[in-house]
């Protein structure tokens, strides 16, 4: 128990020392308008260099990730078909599918899948 306490205390001390050293030697840069603006031949830019990000792309990416995770959950269900009771397996698959369809219906009703508003 003493070794575990000593190791935890030593690792905390090393981490705190590294944080302090990094904060001391880190260079503080003063951000001004000229340094943070994009360079365009010495003139002020005609338009904003930052393009607005469409939230629709983000929503589609989140939906894609959700469906990928759902596929990862569904695939082992096929393997467990042989070793589980048929009625329990069917009930589980139907419940999971119902939850997926209800979520898709909810997104559809809220207009999340509409590309153009």
PDB file of N, CA, C and O in Angstrom, residues 19-99:
ATOM      1  N   UNK A  19       3.628  21.026 -15.391  1.00  0.00           N
ATOM      2  CA  UNK A  19       2.682  22.110 -15.665  1.00  0.00           C
ATOM      3  C   UNK A  19       3.294  23.456 -15.318  1.00  0.00           C
ATOM      4  O   UNK A  19       3.186  24.425 -16.081  1.00  0.00           O
ATOM      5  N   UNK A  20       3.960  23.535 -14.177  1.00  0.00           N
ATOM      6  CA  UNK A  20       4.577  24.799 -13.759  1.00  0.00           C
ATOM      7  C   UNK A  20       5.697  25.196 -14.717  1.00  0.00           C
ATOM      8  O   UNK A  20       5.793  26.353 -15.141  1.00  0.00           O
ATOM      9  N   UNK A  21       6.538  24.243 -15.094  1.00  0.00           N
ATOM     10  CA  UNK A  21       7.646  24.542 -16.014  1.00  0.00           C
ATOM     11  C   UNK A  21       7.109  24.989 -17.373  1.00  0.00           C
ATOM     12  O   UNK A  21       7.613  25.954 -17.962  1.00  0.00           O
ATOM     13  N   UNK A  22       6.100  24.314 -17.866  1.00  0.00           N
ATOM     14  CA  UNK A  22       5.531  24.695 -19.166  1.00  0.00           C
ATOM     15  C   UNK A  22       4.904  26.075 -19.122  1.00  0.00           C
ATOM     16  O   UNK A  22       4.997  26.840 -20.084  1.00  0.00           O
ATOM     17  N   UNK A  23       4.239  26.413 -18.027  1.00  0.00           N
ATOM     18  CA  UNK A  23       3.631  27.740 -17.941  1.00  0.00           C
ATOM     19  C   UNK A  23       4.691  28.827 -17.801  1.00  0.00           C
ATOM     20  O   UNK A  23       4.486  29.956 -18.243  1.00  0.00           O
ATOM     21  N   UNK A  24       5.828  28.507 -17.210  1.00  0.00           N
ATOM     22  CA  UNK A  24       6.904  29.503 -17.063  1.00  0.00           C
ATOM     23  C   UNK A  24       7.595  29.755 -18.392  1.00  0.00           C
ATOM     24  O   UNK A  24       7.843  30.908 -18.764  1.00  0.00           O
ATOM     25  N   UNK A  25       7.912  28.694 -19.129  1.00  0.00           N
ATOM     26  CA  UNK A  25       8.692  28.888 -20.350  1.00  0.00           C
ATOM     27  C   UNK A  25       7.835  29.114 -21.596  1.00  0.00           C
ATOM     28  O   UNK A  25       8.385  29.363 -22.667  1.00  0.00           O
ATOM     29  N   UNK A  26       6.515  29.032 -21.455  1.00  0.00           N
ATOM     30  CA  UNK A  26       5.689  29.267 -22.638  1.00  0.00           C
ATOM     31  C   UNK A  26       5.724  30.746 -22.989  1.00  0.00           C
ATOM     32  O   UNK A  26       5.715  31.618 -22.123  1.00  0.00           O
ATOM     33  N   UNK A  27       5.781  31.010 -24.275  1.00  0.00           N
ATOM     34  CA  UNK A  27       5.891  32.379 -24.748  1.00  0.00           C
ATOM     35  C   UNK A  27       4.498  32.987 -24.812  1.00  0.00           C
ATOM     36  O   UNK A  27       3.591  32.434 -25.409  1.00  0.00           O
ATOM     37  N   UNK A  28       4.343  34.109 -24.198  1.00  0.00           N
ATOM     38  CA  UNK A  28       3.077  34.829 -24.251  1.00  0.00           C
ATOM     39  C   UNK A  28       3.111  35.732 -25.476  1.00  0.00           C
ATOM     40  O   UNK A  28       3.921  36.650 -25.567  1.00  0.00           O
ATOM     41  N   UNK A  29       2.248  35.469 -26.416  1.00  0.00           N
ATOM     42  CA  UNK A  29       2.227  36.307 -27.619  1.00  0.00           C
ATOM     43  C   UNK A  29       1.081  37.302 -27.511  1.00  0.00           C
ATOM     44  O   UNK A  29       0.001  36.990 -27.046  1.00  0.00           O
ATOM     45  N   UNK A  30       1.368  38.496 -27.928  1.00  0.00           N
ATOM     46  CA  UNK A  30       0.355  39.549 -27.922  1.00  0.00           C
ATOM     47  C   UNK A  30      -0.322  39.524 -29.279  1.00  0.00           C
ATOM     48  O   UNK A  30       0.313  39.736 -30.318  1.00  0.00           O
ATOM     49  N   UNK A  31      -1.606  39.226 -29.279  1.00  0.00           N
ATOM     50  CA  UNK A  31      -2.352  39.187 -30.528  1.00  0.00           C
ATOM     51  C   UNK A  31      -2.868  40.580 -30.859  1.00  0.00           C
ATOM     52  O   UNK A  31      -3.548  41.212 -30.055  1.00  0.00           O
ATOM     53  N   UNK A  32      -2.516  41.050 -32.016  1.00  0.00           N
ATOM     54  CA  UNK A  32      -3.076  42.305 -32.465  1.00  0.00           C
ATOM     55  C   UNK A  32      -3.763  42.085 -33.809  1.00  0.00           C
ATOM     56  O   UNK A  32      -3.755  40.993 -34.357  1.00  0.00           O
ATOM     57  N   UNK A  33      -4.350  43.129 -34.337  1.00  0.00           N
ATOM     58  CA  UNK A  33      -5.151  43.007 -35.554  1.00  0.00           C
ATOM     59  C   UNK A  33      -4.306  42.576 -36.746  1.00  0.00           C
ATOM     60  O   UNK A  33      -4.732  41.773 -37.560  1.00  0.00           O
ATOM     61  N   UNK A  34      -3.105  43.072 -36.825  1.00  0.00           N
ATOM     62  CA  UNK A  34      -2.258  42.768 -37.976  1.00  0.00           C
ATOM     63  C   UNK A  34      -1.765  41.328 -37.953  1.00  0.00           C
ATOM     64  O   UNK A  34      -1.670  40.686 -38.990  1.00  0.00           O
ATOM     65  N   UNK A  35      -1.439  40.837 -36.767  1.00  0.00           N
ATOM     66  CA  UNK A  35      -0.921  39.482 -36.694  1.00  0.00           C
ATOM     67  C   UNK A  35      -2.009  38.428 -36.860  1.00  0.00           C
ATOM     68  O   UNK A  35      -1.742  37.328 -37.336  1.00  0.00           O
ATOM     69  N   UNK A  36      -3.220  38.739 -36.466  1.00  0.00           N
ATOM     70  CA  UNK A  36      -4.279  37.743 -36.554  1.00  0.00           C
ATOM     71  C   UNK A  36      -5.061  37.823 -37.857  1.00  0.00           C
ATOM     72  O   UNK A  36      -5.917  36.995 -38.114  1.00  0.00           O
ATOM     73  N   UNK A  37      -4.786  38.822 -38.690  1.00  0.00           N
ATOM     74  CA  UNK A  37      -5.492  38.929 -39.966  1.00  0.00           C
ATOM     75  C   UNK A  37      -4.720  38.186 -41.048  1.00  0.00           C
ATOM     76  O   UNK A  37      -3.493  38.083 -40.993  1.00  0.00           O
ATOM     77  N   UNK A  38      -5.415  37.650 -42.056  1.00  0.00           N
ATOM     78  CA  UNK A  38      -4.720  36.951 -43.138  1.00  0.00           C
ATOM     79  C   UNK A  38      -3.951  37.939 -44.011  1.00  0.00           C
ATOM     80  O   UNK A  38      -4.371  39.069 -44.208  1.00  0.00           O
ATOM     81  N   UNK A  39      -2.816  37.481 -44.508  1.00  0.00           N
ATOM     82  CA  UNK A  39      -1.978  38.339 -45.331  1.00  0.00           C
ATOM     83  C   UNK A  39      -2.493  38.330 -46.760  1.00  0.00           C
ATOM     84  O   UNK A  39      -2.679  37.287 -47.366  1.00  0.00           O
ATOM     85  N   UNK A  40      -2.758  39.513 -47.284  1.00  0.00           N
ATOM     86  CA  UNK A  40      -3.237  39.633 -48.658  1.00  0.00           C
ATOM     87  C   UNK A  40      -2.519  40.810 -49.316  1.00  0.00           C
ATOM     88  O   UNK A  40      -3.062  41.888 -49.477  1.00  0.00           O
ATOM     89  N   UNK A  41      -1.257  40.601 -49.644  1.00  0.00           N
ATOM     90  CA  UNK A  41      -0.433  41.590 -50.337  1.00  0.00           C
ATOM     91  C   UNK A  41      -0.326  42.903 -49.565  1.00  0.00           C
ATOM     92  O   UNK A  41      -0.237  43.982 -50.163  1.00  0.00           O
ATOM     93  N   UNK A  42      -0.398  42.864 -48.255  1.00  0.00           N
ATOM     94  CA  UNK A  42      -0.251  44.073 -47.470  1.00  0.00           C
ATOM     95  C   UNK A  42      -1.506  44.898 -47.334  1.00  0.00           C
ATOM     96  O   UNK A  42      -1.530  45.892 -46.630  1.00  0.00           O
ATOM     97  N   UNK A  43      -2.569  44.530 -48.028  1.00  0.00           N
ATOM     98  CA  UNK A  43      -3.819  45.281 -47.949  1.00  0.00           C
ATOM     99  C   UNK A  43      -4.801  44.552 -47.028  1.00  0.00           C
ATOM    100  O   UNK A  43      -4.662  43.366 -46.758  1.00  0.00           O
ATOM    101  N   UNK A  44      -5.791  45.275 -46.576  1.00  0.00           N
ATOM    102  CA  UNK A  44      -6.848  44.638 -45.802  1.00  0.00           C
ATOM    103  C   UNK A  44      -7.631  43.693 -46.714  1.00  0.00           C
ATOM    104  O   UNK A  44      -7.894  44.017 -47.881  1.00  0.00           O
ATOM    105  N   UNK A  45      -8.014  42.525 -46.227  1.00  0.00           N
ATOM    106  CA  UNK A  45      -8.757  41.598 -47.076  1.00  0.00           C
ATOM    107  C   UNK A  45     -10.116  42.176 -47.489  1.00  0.00           C
ATOM    108  O   UNK A  45     -10.743  42.916 -46.735  1.00  0.00           O
ATOM    109  N   UNK A  46     -10.523  41.827 -48.709  1.00  0.00           N
ATOM    110  CA  UNK A  46     -11.798  42.341 -49.216  1.00  0.00           C
ATOM    111  C   UNK A  46     -12.989  41.661 -48.557  1.00  0.00           C
ATOM    112  O   UNK A  46     -14.038  42.247 -48.416  1.00  0.00           O
ATOM    113  N   UNK A  47     -12.813  40.416 -48.192  1.00  0.00           N
ATOM    114  CA  UNK A  47     -13.916  39.694 -47.540  1.00  0.00           C
ATOM    115  C   UNK A  47     -13.345  38.880 -46.386  1.00  0.00           C
ATOM    116  O   UNK A  47     -12.138  38.796 -46.202  1.00  0.00           O
ATOM    117  N   UNK A  48     -14.208  38.276 -45.653  1.00  0.00           N
ATOM    118  CA  UNK A  48     -13.782  37.477 -44.514  1.00  0.00           C
ATOM    119  C   UNK A  48     -13.083  36.211 -44.994  1.00  0.00           C
ATOM    120  O   UNK A  48     -13.532  35.558 -45.941  1.00  0.00           O
ATOM    121  N   UNK A  49     -11.988  35.876 -44.349  1.00  0.00           N
ATOM    122  CA  UNK A  49     -11.260  34.674 -44.746  1.00  0.00           C
ATOM    123  C   UNK A  49     -11.894  33.420 -44.160  1.00  0.00           C
ATOM    124  O   UNK A  49     -11.567  32.316 -44.553  1.00  0.00           O
ATOM    125  N   UNK A  50     -12.762  33.574 -43.225  1.00  0.00           N
ATOM    126  CA  UNK A  50     -13.425  32.447 -42.592  1.00  0.00           C
ATOM    127  C   UNK A  50     -14.776  32.233 -43.243  1.00  0.00           C
ATOM    128  O   UNK A  50     -15.659  33.076 -43.163  1.00  0.00           O
ATOM    129  N   UNK A  51     -14.922  31.098 -43.893  1.00  0.00           N
ATOM    130  CA  UNK A  51     -16.184  30.761 -44.541  1.00  0.00           C
ATOM    131  C   UNK A  51     -17.158  30.261 -43.482  1.00  0.00           C
ATOM    132  O   UNK A  51     -16.768  29.507 -42.597  1.00  0.00           O
ATOM    133  N   UNK A  52     -18.407  30.661 -43.550  1.00  0.00           N
ATOM    134  CA  UNK A  52     -19.382  30.156 -42.568  1.00  0.00           C
ATOM    135  C   UNK A  52     -19.603  28.660 -42.769  1.00  0.00           C
ATOM    136  O   UNK A  52     -19.694  28.179 -43.890  1.00  0.00           O
ATOM    137  N   UNK A  53     -19.652  27.946 -41.664  1.00  0.00           N
ATOM    138  CA  UNK A  53     -19.811  26.494 -41.707  1.00  0.00           C
ATOM    139  C   UNK A  53     -21.284  26.151 -41.620  1.00  0.00           C
ATOM    140  O   UNK A  53     -21.979  26.598 -40.704  1.00  0.00           O
ATOM    141  N   UNK A  54     -21.756  25.388 -42.570  1.00  0.00           N
ATOM    142  CA  UNK A  54     -23.163  25.005 -42.578  1.00  0.00           C
ATOM    143  C   UNK A  54     -23.422  23.971 -41.488  1.00  0.00           C
ATOM    144  O   UNK A  54     -22.724  22.964 -41.379  1.00  0.00           O
ATOM    145  N   UNK A  55     -24.426  24.197 -40.694  1.00  0.00           N
ATOM    146  CA  UNK A  55     -24.767  23.284 -39.613  1.00  0.00           C
ATOM    147  C   UNK A  55     -25.317  21.977 -40.169  1.00  0.00           C
ATOM    148  O   UNK A  55     -25.267  20.939 -39.501  1.00  0.00           O
ATOM    149  N   UNK A  56     -25.808  21.994 -41.399  1.00  0.00           N
ATOM    150  CA  UNK A  56     -26.352  20.780 -42.003  1.00  0.00           C
ATOM    151  C   UNK A  56     -25.265  19.720 -42.176  1.00  0.00           C
ATOM    152  O   UNK A  56     -25.522  18.536 -41.969  1.00  0.00           O
ATOM    153  N   UNK A  57     -24.062  20.125 -42.542  1.00  0.00           N
ATOM    154  CA  UNK A  57     -22.965  19.165 -42.671  1.00  0.00           C
ATOM    155  C   UNK A  57     -22.670  18.512 -41.327  1.00  0.00           C
ATOM    156  O   UNK A  57     -22.439  17.307 -41.240  1.00  0.00           O
ATOM    157  N   UNK A  58     -22.677  19.313 -40.269  1.00  0.00           N
ATOM    158  CA  UNK A  58     -22.438  18.785 -38.931  1.00  0.00           C
ATOM    159  C   UNK A  58     -23.534  17.796 -38.537  1.00  0.00           C
ATOM    160  O   UNK A  58     -23.240  16.730 -37.984  1.00  0.00           O
ATOM    161  N   UNK A  59     -24.789  18.121 -38.801  1.00  0.00           N
ATOM    162  CA  UNK A  59     -25.895  17.229 -38.438  1.00  0.00           C
ATOM    163  C   UNK A  59     -25.829  15.909 -39.198  1.00  0.00           C
ATOM    164  O   UNK A  59     -26.065  14.838 -38.628  1.00  0.00           O
ATOM    165  N   UNK A  60     -25.490  15.976 -40.475  1.00  0.00           N
ATOM    166  CA  UNK A  60     -25.371  14.749 -41.259  1.00  0.00           C
ATOM    167  C   UNK A  60     -24.209  13.902 -40.728  1.00  0.00           C
ATOM    168  O   UNK A  60     -24.305  12.680 -40.637  1.00  0.00           O
ATOM    169  N   UNK A  61     -23.111  14.534 -40.338  1.00  0.00           N
ATOM    170  CA  UNK A  61     -21.975  13.791 -39.784  1.00  0.00           C
ATOM    171  C   UNK A  61     -22.356  13.121 -38.470  1.00  0.00           C
ATOM    172  O   UNK A  61     -21.981  11.969 -38.223  1.00  0.00           O
ATOM    173  N   UNK A  62     -23.111  13.806 -37.622  1.00  0.00           N
ATOM    174  CA  UNK A  62     -23.539  13.216 -36.354  1.00  0.00           C
ATOM    175  C   UNK A  62     -24.485  12.049 -36.611  1.00  0.00           C
ATOM    176  O   UNK A  62     -24.363  10.986 -35.979  1.00  0.00           O
ATOM    177  N   UNK A  63     -25.405  12.207 -37.548  1.00  0.00           N
ATOM    178  CA  UNK A  63     -26.309  11.098 -37.888  1.00  0.00           C
ATOM    179  C   UNK A  63     -25.540   9.906 -38.431  1.00  0.00           C
ATOM    180  O   UNK A  63     -25.843   8.752 -38.114  1.00  0.00           O
ATOM    181  N   UNK A  64     -24.527  10.174 -39.251  1.00  0.00           N
ATOM    182  CA  UNK A  64     -23.707   9.093 -39.786  1.00  0.00           C
ATOM    183  C   UNK A  64     -22.993   8.347 -38.665  1.00  0.00           C
ATOM    184  O   UNK A  64     -22.952   7.113 -38.646  1.00  0.00           O
ATOM    185  N   UNK A  65     -22.436   9.076 -37.696  1.00  0.00           N
ATOM    186  CA  UNK A  65     -21.766   8.431 -36.564  1.00  0.00           C
ATOM    187  C   UNK A  65     -22.737   7.617 -35.726  1.00  0.00           C
ATOM    188  O   UNK A  65     -22.411   6.511 -35.274  1.00  0.00           O
ATOM    189  N   UNK A  66     -23.934   8.145 -35.524  1.00  0.00           N
ATOM    190  CA  UNK A  66     -24.938   7.407 -34.747  1.00  0.00           C
ATOM    191  C   UNK A  66     -25.290   6.104 -35.443  1.00  0.00           C
ATOM    192  O   UNK A  66     -25.355   5.045 -34.810  1.00  0.00           O
ATOM    193  N   UNK A  67     -25.507   6.141 -36.746  1.00  0.00           N
ATOM    194  CA  UNK A  67     -25.858   4.913 -37.455  1.00  0.00           C
ATOM    195  C   UNK A  67     -24.677   3.945 -37.522  1.00  0.00           C
ATOM    196  O   UNK A  67     -24.877   2.735 -37.529  1.00  0.00           O
ATOM    197  N   UNK A  68     -23.458   4.451 -37.550  1.00  0.00           N
ATOM    198  CA  UNK A  68     -22.303   3.555 -37.476  1.00  0.00           C
ATOM    199  C   UNK A  68     -22.255   2.819 -36.146  1.00  0.00           C
ATOM    200  O   UNK A  68     -21.988   1.616 -36.087  1.00  0.00           O
ATOM    201  N   UNK A  69     -22.519   3.533 -35.069  1.00  0.00           N
ATOM    202  CA  UNK A  69     -22.535   2.896 -33.754  1.00  0.00           C
ATOM    203  C   UNK A  69     -23.667   1.888 -33.659  1.00  0.00           C
ATOM    204  O   UNK A  69     -23.514   0.812 -33.068  1.00  0.00           O
ATOM    205  N   UNK A  70     -24.794   2.202 -34.259  1.00  0.00           N
ATOM    206  CA  UNK A  70     -25.916   1.258 -34.248  1.00  0.00           C
ATOM    207  C   UNK A  70     -25.561  -0.027 -35.002  1.00  0.00           C
ATOM    208  O   UNK A  70     -25.927  -1.123 -34.573  1.00  0.00           O
ATOM    209  N   UNK A  71     -24.833   0.094 -36.088  1.00  0.00           N
ATOM    210  CA  UNK A  71     -24.420  -1.103 -36.830  1.00  0.00           C
ATOM    211  C   UNK A  71     -23.462  -1.940 -35.995  1.00  0.00           C
ATOM    212  O   UNK A  71     -23.536  -3.175 -35.972  1.00  0.00           O
ATOM    213  N   UNK A  72     -22.577  -1.274 -35.255  1.00  0.00           N
ATOM    214  CA  UNK A  72     -21.654  -1.997 -34.378  1.00  0.00           C
ATOM    215  C   UNK A  72     -22.426  -2.739 -33.294  1.00  0.00           C
ATOM    216  O   UNK A  72     -22.040  -3.832 -32.868  1.00  0.00           O
ATOM    217  N   UNK A  73     -23.534  -2.192 -32.851  1.00  0.00           N
ATOM    218  CA  UNK A  73     -24.355  -2.870 -31.849  1.00  0.00           C
ATOM    219  C   UNK A  73     -25.168  -4.005 -32.472  1.00  0.00           C
ATOM    220  O   UNK A  73     -25.370  -5.056 -31.859  1.00  0.00           O
ATOM    221  N   UNK A  74     -25.622  -3.827 -33.698  1.00  0.00           N
ATOM    222  CA  UNK A  74     -26.468  -4.836 -34.351  1.00  0.00           C
ATOM    223  C   UNK A  74     -25.659  -6.062 -34.777  1.00  0.00           C
ATOM    224  O   UNK A  74     -26.150  -7.195 -34.676  1.00  0.00           O
ATOM    225  N   UNK A  75     -24.436  -5.898 -35.250  1.00  0.00           N
ATOM    226  CA  UNK A  75     -23.660  -7.026 -35.773  1.00  0.00           C
ATOM    227  C   UNK A  75     -23.459  -8.165 -34.774  1.00  0.00           C
ATOM    228  O   UNK A  75     -23.609  -9.328 -35.146  1.00  0.00           O
ATOM    229  N   UNK A  76     -23.143  -7.905 -33.510  1.00  0.00           N
ATOM    230  CA  UNK A  76     -23.019  -9.037 -32.580  1.00  0.00           C
ATOM    231  C   UNK A  76     -24.337  -9.765 -32.322  1.00  0.00           C
ATOM    232  O   UNK A  76     -24.335 -10.911 -31.880  1.00  0.00           O
ATOM    233  N   UNK A  77     -25.456  -9.117 -32.594  1.00  0.00           N
ATOM    234  CA  UNK A  77     -26.750  -9.781 -32.405  1.00  0.00           C
ATOM    235  C   UNK A  77     -26.893 -10.986 -33.329  1.00  0.00           C
ATOM    236  O   UNK A  77     -27.527 -11.971 -32.977  1.00  0.00           O
ATOM    237  N   UNK A  78     -26.312 -10.899 -34.508  1.00  0.00           N
ATOM    238  CA  UNK A  78     -26.381 -12.019 -35.452  1.00  0.00           C
ATOM    239  C   UNK A  78     -25.590 -13.202 -34.907  1.00  0.00           C
ATOM    240  O   UNK A  78     -26.017 -14.355 -35.034  1.00  0.00           O
ATOM    241  N   UNK A  79     -24.464 -12.941 -34.285  1.00  0.00           N
ATOM    242  CA  UNK A  79     -23.632 -14.006 -33.732  1.00  0.00           C
ATOM    243  C   UNK A  79     -24.335 -14.679 -32.547  1.00  0.00           C
ATOM    244  O   UNK A  79     -24.249 -15.892 -32.367  1.00  0.00           O
ATOM    245  N   UNK A  80     -25.034 -13.898 -31.745  1.00  0.00           N
ATOM    246  CA  UNK A  80     -25.697 -14.449 -30.558  1.00  0.00           C
ATOM    247  C   UNK A  80     -26.993 -15.171 -30.880  1.00  0.00           C
ATOM    248  O   UNK A  80     -27.628 -15.711 -29.977  1.00  0.00           O
ATOM    249  N   UNK A  81     -27.401 -15.203 -32.118  1.00  0.00           N
ATOM    250  CA  UNK A  81     -28.644 -15.875 -32.492  1.00  0.00           C
ATOM    251  C   UNK A  81     -28.599 -17.361 -32.155  1.00  0.00           C
ATOM    252  O   UNK A  81     -29.581 -17.930 -31.671  1.00  0.00           O
ATOM    253  N   UNK A  82     -27.448 -18.006 -32.354  1.00  0.00           N
ATOM    254  CA  UNK A  82     -27.337 -19.447 -32.121  1.00  0.00           C
ATOM    255  C   UNK A  82     -27.364 -19.806 -30.639  1.00  0.00           C
ATOM    256  O   UNK A  82     -27.842 -20.869 -30.276  1.00  0.00           O
ATOM    257  N   UNK A  83     -26.855 -18.935 -29.787  1.00  0.00           N
ATOM    258  CA  UNK A  83     -26.716 -19.309 -28.378  1.00  0.00           C
ATOM    259  C   UNK A  83     -27.806 -18.722 -27.477  1.00  0.00           C
ATOM    260  O   UNK A  83     -27.846 -19.032 -26.299  1.00  0.00           O
ATOM    261  N   UNK A  84     -28.705 -17.894 -28.004  1.00  0.00           N
ATOM    262  CA  UNK A  84     -29.743 -17.306 -27.166  1.00  0.00           C
ATOM    263  C   UNK A  84     -31.111 -17.871 -27.536  1.00  0.00           C
ATOM    264  O   UNK A  84     -31.295 -18.477 -28.590  1.00  0.00           O
ATOM    265  N   UNK A  85     -32.051 -17.643 -26.648  1.00  0.00           N
ATOM    266  CA  UNK A  85     -33.424 -18.090 -26.911  1.00  0.00           C
ATOM    267  C   UNK A  85     -33.999 -17.259 -28.046  1.00  0.00           C
ATOM    268  O   UNK A  85     -33.800 -16.043 -28.113  1.00  0.00           O
ATOM    269  N   UNK A  86     -34.730 -17.912 -28.925  1.00  0.00           N
ATOM    270  CA  UNK A  86     -35.237 -17.246 -30.120  1.00  0.00           C
ATOM    271  C   UNK A  86     -36.197 -16.115 -29.762  1.00  0.00           C
ATOM    272  O   UNK A  86     -36.123 -15.032 -30.338  1.00  0.00           O
ATOM    273  N   UNK A  87     -37.089 -16.358 -28.810  1.00  0.00           N
ATOM    274  CA  UNK A  87     -38.066 -15.318 -28.467  1.00  0.00           C
ATOM    275  C   UNK A  87     -37.379 -14.103 -27.830  1.00  0.00           C
ATOM    276  O   UNK A  87     -37.736 -12.959 -28.129  1.00  0.00           O
ATOM    277  N   UNK A  88     -36.398 -14.322 -26.980  1.00  0.00           N
ATOM    278  CA  UNK A  88     -35.661 -13.219 -26.361  1.00  0.00           C
ATOM    279  C   UNK A  88     -34.872 -12.453 -27.417  1.00  0.00           C
ATOM    280  O   UNK A  88     -34.845 -11.212 -27.410  1.00  0.00           O
ATOM    281  N   UNK A  89     -34.254 -13.172 -28.343  1.00  0.00           N
ATOM    282  CA  UNK A  89     -33.468 -12.529 -29.393  1.00  0.00           C
ATOM    283  C   UNK A  89     -34.368 -11.678 -30.283  1.00  0.00           C
ATOM    284  O   UNK A  89     -34.029 -10.537 -30.605  1.00  0.00           O
ATOM    285  N   UNK A  90     -35.510 -12.227 -30.686  1.00  0.00           N
ATOM    286  CA  UNK A  90     -36.431 -11.479 -31.552  1.00  0.00           C
ATOM    287  C   UNK A  90     -36.961 -10.246 -30.833  1.00  0.00           C
ATOM    288  O   UNK A  90     -37.059  -9.168 -31.420  1.00  0.00           O
ATOM    289  N   UNK A  91     -37.291 -10.389 -29.543  1.00  0.00           N
ATOM    290  CA  UNK A  91     -37.779  -9.246 -28.770  1.00  0.00           C
ATOM    291  C   UNK A  91     -36.707  -8.156 -28.668  1.00  0.00           C
ATOM    292  O   UNK A  91     -37.003  -6.964 -28.841  1.00  0.00           O
ATOM    293  N   UNK A  92     -35.475  -8.551 -28.447  1.00  0.00           N
ATOM    294  CA  UNK A  92     -34.380  -7.584 -28.344  1.00  0.00           C
ATOM    295  C   UNK A  92     -34.157  -6.856 -29.672  1.00  0.00           C
ATOM    296  O   UNK A  92     -34.017  -5.628 -29.704  1.00  0.00           O
ATOM    297  N   UNK A  93     -34.138  -7.610 -30.761  1.00  0.00           N
ATOM    298  CA  UNK A  93     -33.920  -7.009 -32.079  1.00  0.00           C
ATOM    299  C   UNK A  93     -35.072  -6.080 -32.445  1.00  0.00           C
ATOM    300  O   UNK A  93     -34.863  -4.974 -32.951  1.00  0.00           O
ATOM    301  N   UNK A  94     -36.307  -6.508 -32.157  1.00  0.00           N
ATOM    302  CA  UNK A  94     -37.460  -5.670 -32.481  1.00  0.00           C
ATOM    303  C   UNK A  94     -37.472  -4.386 -31.640  1.00  0.00           C
ATOM    304  O   UNK A  94     -37.790  -3.314 -32.153  1.00  0.00           O
ATOM    305  N   UNK A  95     -37.107  -4.493 -30.367  1.00  0.00           N
ATOM    306  CA  UNK A  95     -37.062  -3.311 -29.511  1.00  0.00           C
ATOM    307  C   UNK A  95     -35.982  -2.344 -29.992  1.00  0.00           C
ATOM    308  O   UNK A  95     -36.217  -1.125 -30.083  1.00  0.00           O
ATOM    309  N   UNK A  96     -34.808  -2.867 -30.324  1.00  0.00           N
ATOM    310  CA  UNK A  96     -33.718  -2.018 -30.811  1.00  0.00           C
ATOM    311  C   UNK A  96     -34.107  -1.359 -32.130  1.00  0.00           C
ATOM    312  O   UNK A  96     -33.890  -0.158 -32.329  1.00  0.00           O
ATOM    313  N   UNK A  97     -34.721  -2.114 -33.040  1.00  0.00           N
ATOM    314  CA  UNK A  97     -35.150  -1.566 -34.324  1.00  0.00           C
ATOM    315  C   UNK A  97     -36.239  -0.514 -34.121  1.00  0.00           C
ATOM    316  O   UNK A  97     -36.242   0.520 -34.804  1.00  0.00           O
ATOM    317  N   UNK A  98     -37.153  -0.754 -33.188  1.00  0.00           N
ATOM    318  CA  UNK A  98     -38.203   0.225 -32.903  1.00  0.00           C
ATOM    319  C   UNK A  98     -37.601   1.532 -32.388  1.00  0.00           C
ATOM    320  O   UNK A  98     -38.031   2.617 -32.795  1.00  0.00           O
ATOM    321  N   UNK A  99     -36.601   1.438 -31.521  1.00  0.00           N
ATOM    322  CA  UNK A  99     -35.951   2.648 -31.008  1.00  0.00           C
ATOM    323  C   UNK A  99     -35.258   3.404 -32.141  1.00  0.00           C
ATOM    324  O   UNK A  99     -35.330   4.639 -32.219  1.00  0.00           O
TER     325      UNK A  99
END
